Structures are given as structure tokens and as C-alpha cells.
GROMACS .gro file of C-alpha atoms in nm:
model
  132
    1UNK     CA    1   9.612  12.850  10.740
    2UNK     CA    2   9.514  12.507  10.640
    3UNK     CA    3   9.625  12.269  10.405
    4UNK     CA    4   9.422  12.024  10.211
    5UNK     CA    5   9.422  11.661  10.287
    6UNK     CA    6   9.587  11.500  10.066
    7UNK     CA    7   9.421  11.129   9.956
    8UNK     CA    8   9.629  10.881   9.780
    9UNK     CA    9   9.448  10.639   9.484
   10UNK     CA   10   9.544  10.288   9.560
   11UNK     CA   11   9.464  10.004   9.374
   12UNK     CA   12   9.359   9.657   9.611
   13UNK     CA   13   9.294   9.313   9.436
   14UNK     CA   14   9.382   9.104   9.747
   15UNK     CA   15   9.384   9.115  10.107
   16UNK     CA   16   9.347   9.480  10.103
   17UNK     CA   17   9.015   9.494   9.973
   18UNK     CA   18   8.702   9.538  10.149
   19UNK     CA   19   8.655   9.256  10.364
   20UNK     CA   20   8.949   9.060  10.356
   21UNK     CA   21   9.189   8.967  10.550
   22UNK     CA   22   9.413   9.314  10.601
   23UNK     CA   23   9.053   9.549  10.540
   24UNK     CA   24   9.000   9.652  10.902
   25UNK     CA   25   9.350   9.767  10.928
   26UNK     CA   26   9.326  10.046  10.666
   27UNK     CA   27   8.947  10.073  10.689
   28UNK     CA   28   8.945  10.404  10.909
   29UNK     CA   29   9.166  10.551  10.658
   30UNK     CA   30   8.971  10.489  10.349
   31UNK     CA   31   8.717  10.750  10.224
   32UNK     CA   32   8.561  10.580   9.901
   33UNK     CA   33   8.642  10.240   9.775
   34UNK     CA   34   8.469  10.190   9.414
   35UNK     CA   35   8.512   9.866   9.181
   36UNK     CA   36   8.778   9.949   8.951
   37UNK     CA   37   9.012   9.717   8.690
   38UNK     CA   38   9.370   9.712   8.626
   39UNK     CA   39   9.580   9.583   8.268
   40UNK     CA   40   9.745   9.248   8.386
   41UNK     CA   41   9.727   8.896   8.498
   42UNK     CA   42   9.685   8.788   8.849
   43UNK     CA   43   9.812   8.457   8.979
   44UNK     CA   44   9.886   8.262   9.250
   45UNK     CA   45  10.152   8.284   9.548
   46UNK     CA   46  10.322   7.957   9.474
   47UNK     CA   47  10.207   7.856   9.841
   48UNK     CA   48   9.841   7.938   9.744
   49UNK     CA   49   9.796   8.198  10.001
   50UNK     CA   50   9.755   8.529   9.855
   51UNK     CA   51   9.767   8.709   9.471
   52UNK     CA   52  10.014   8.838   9.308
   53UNK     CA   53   9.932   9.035   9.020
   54UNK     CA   54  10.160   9.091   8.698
   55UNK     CA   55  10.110   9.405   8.543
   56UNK     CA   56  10.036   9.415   8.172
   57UNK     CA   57   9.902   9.238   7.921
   58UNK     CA   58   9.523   9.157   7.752
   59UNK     CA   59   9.373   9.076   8.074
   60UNK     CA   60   9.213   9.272   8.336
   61UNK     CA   61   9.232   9.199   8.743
   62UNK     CA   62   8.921   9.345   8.943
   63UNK     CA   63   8.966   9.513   9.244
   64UNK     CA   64   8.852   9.847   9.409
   65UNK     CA   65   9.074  10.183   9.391
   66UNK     CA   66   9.043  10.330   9.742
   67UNK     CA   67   9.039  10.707   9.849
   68UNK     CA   68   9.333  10.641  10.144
   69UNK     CA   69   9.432  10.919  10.374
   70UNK     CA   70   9.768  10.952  10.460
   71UNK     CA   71   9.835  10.803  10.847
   72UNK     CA   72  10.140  10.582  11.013
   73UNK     CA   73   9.861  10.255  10.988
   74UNK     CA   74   9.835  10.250  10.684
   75UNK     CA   75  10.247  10.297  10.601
   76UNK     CA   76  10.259  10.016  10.811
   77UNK     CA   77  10.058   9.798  10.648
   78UNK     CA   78  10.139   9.896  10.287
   79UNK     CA   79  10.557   9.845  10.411
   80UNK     CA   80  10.513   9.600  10.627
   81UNK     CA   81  10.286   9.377  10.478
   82UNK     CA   82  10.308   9.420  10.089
   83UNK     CA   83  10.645   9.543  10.002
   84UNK     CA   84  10.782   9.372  10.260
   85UNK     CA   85  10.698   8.982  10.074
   86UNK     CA   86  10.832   9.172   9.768
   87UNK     CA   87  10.548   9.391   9.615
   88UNK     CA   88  10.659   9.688   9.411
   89UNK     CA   89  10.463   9.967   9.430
   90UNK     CA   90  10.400  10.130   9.015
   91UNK     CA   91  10.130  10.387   8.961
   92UNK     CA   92   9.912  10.275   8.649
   93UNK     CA   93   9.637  10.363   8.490
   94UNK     CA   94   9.310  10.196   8.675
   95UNK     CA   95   8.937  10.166   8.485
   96UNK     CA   96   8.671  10.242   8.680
   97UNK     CA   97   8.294  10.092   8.614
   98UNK     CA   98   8.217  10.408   8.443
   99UNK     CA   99   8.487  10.368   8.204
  100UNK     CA  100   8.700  10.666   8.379
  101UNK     CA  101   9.076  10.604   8.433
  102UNK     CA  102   9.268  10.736   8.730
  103UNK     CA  103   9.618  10.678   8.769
  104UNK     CA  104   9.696  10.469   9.063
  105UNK     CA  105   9.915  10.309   9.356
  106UNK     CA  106   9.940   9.959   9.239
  107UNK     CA  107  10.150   9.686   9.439
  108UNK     CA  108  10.263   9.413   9.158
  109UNK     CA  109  10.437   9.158   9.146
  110UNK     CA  110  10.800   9.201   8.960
  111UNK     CA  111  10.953   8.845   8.946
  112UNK     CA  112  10.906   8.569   8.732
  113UNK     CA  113  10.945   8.319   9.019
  114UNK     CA  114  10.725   8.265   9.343
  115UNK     CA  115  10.392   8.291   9.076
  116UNK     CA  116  10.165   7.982   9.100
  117UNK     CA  117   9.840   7.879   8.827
  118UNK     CA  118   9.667   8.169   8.722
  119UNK     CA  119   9.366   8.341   8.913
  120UNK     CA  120   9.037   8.274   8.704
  121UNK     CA  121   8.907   8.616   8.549
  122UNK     CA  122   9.098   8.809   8.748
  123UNK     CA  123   8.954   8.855   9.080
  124UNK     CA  124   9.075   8.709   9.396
  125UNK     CA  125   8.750   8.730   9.568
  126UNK     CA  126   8.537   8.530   9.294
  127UNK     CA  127   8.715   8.187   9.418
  128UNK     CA  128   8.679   8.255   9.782
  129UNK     CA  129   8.326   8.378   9.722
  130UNK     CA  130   8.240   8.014   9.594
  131UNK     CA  131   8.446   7.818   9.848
  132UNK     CA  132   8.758   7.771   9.615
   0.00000   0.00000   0.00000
């Protein structure tokens, strides 16, 4: 007898998305990665390192909701470096381009302190893409 695999939907707006910083760590394990868009506001780390998004709200942080398979890599990423800094992991509802929601894996921010100026529309890879 076998089992299905089981995938998980996560949510990335950061340094999990494809082509950033933590991408080749969980690449193997990802299966589909399509542009997606999450309820909330996404700021900066008050260093200016990485985002932290607040969940809720009128505005909308892009991203990608991955297909992830299950595999000690990827739990060690996800622990190690996300809820580790302080990340809490929520599922929400996520929009995809098509206008489909899934309910998703979503690491957010849940302090008030540590949050720097805002992100501009929402996507962490829009200032990086233009040098800023």
C-alpha cells in the first residue's frame, strides 16, 4: 500500500521566494510556485534586511504560494530560519492571479516592534529588482 504525498501550500514574500536568498535551500522540495497575494502590509526589519509582513488590512503583499513537499530541509529552514527571528506561522486565505483562493502557510510578523518604513506595493522583490 501507498500513501499519497502530502504537499503543504506556503505562502513566500521574502527570502523564500524564487531566487532569493534562502530559494535553493527549499528549491528541490517545491513542485509549483505560482504568483499569488496575501491581505496585509509588509514592512521593513528595523535593520533593513529582510520583510516582515503584518497580516490584515486593505493592502495586498505579492508573493508566490509554493507546492512544498514535506522533507527535514525544508523544517529546517522554515524553524530555523523564520520562526526562529520570530515569524509565526497562520494559515490564511491567499489570491492567486486567477482570482482563486487557497488557504495557506503564511509566516507573519506578530509584534508591533522590530517593523521599519513600509515596503512600497507590497512586494519585496520590486525594490531589489530596481537597485533599492
Amino acid at each position: 500500500m501507498t500513501f499519497p504525498s502530502v504537499e503543504i501550500p506556503l505562502f513566500v514574500y521574502g527570502s523564500l521566494r524564487p531566487g532569493m536568498a534562502l530559494w535553493s535551500e527549499i528549491e528541490p522540495h517545491v513542485s509549483a510556485a505560482r504568483p499569488a497575494s496575501v491581505e496585509g502590509a509588509l514592512h521593513w526589519h528595523e535593520g533593513g534586511e529582510w520583510p516582515l509582513l503584518v497580516a490584515g488590512g486593505p493592502g495586498r503583499v505579492r508573493g508566490e504560494l509554493l507546492s512544498l513537499r514535506h522533507g527535514d530541509e525544508v523544517n529546517r529552514v522554515i524553524v530555523d530560519e523564520e520562526l526562529r527571528y520570530g515569524y509565526d506561522a497562520r494559515w490564511l486565505p491567499v489570491v492567486l492571479e486567477d482570482g482563486a483562493v487557497v488557504e495557506a502557510l503564511v509566516l507573519v510578523w506578530p509584534r508591533r516592534t522590530e517593523r521599519g518604513p513600509p515596503i512600497p506595493g507590497g512586494d519585496f522583490a520590486a525594490p531589489l529588482a530596481s537597485g533599492g
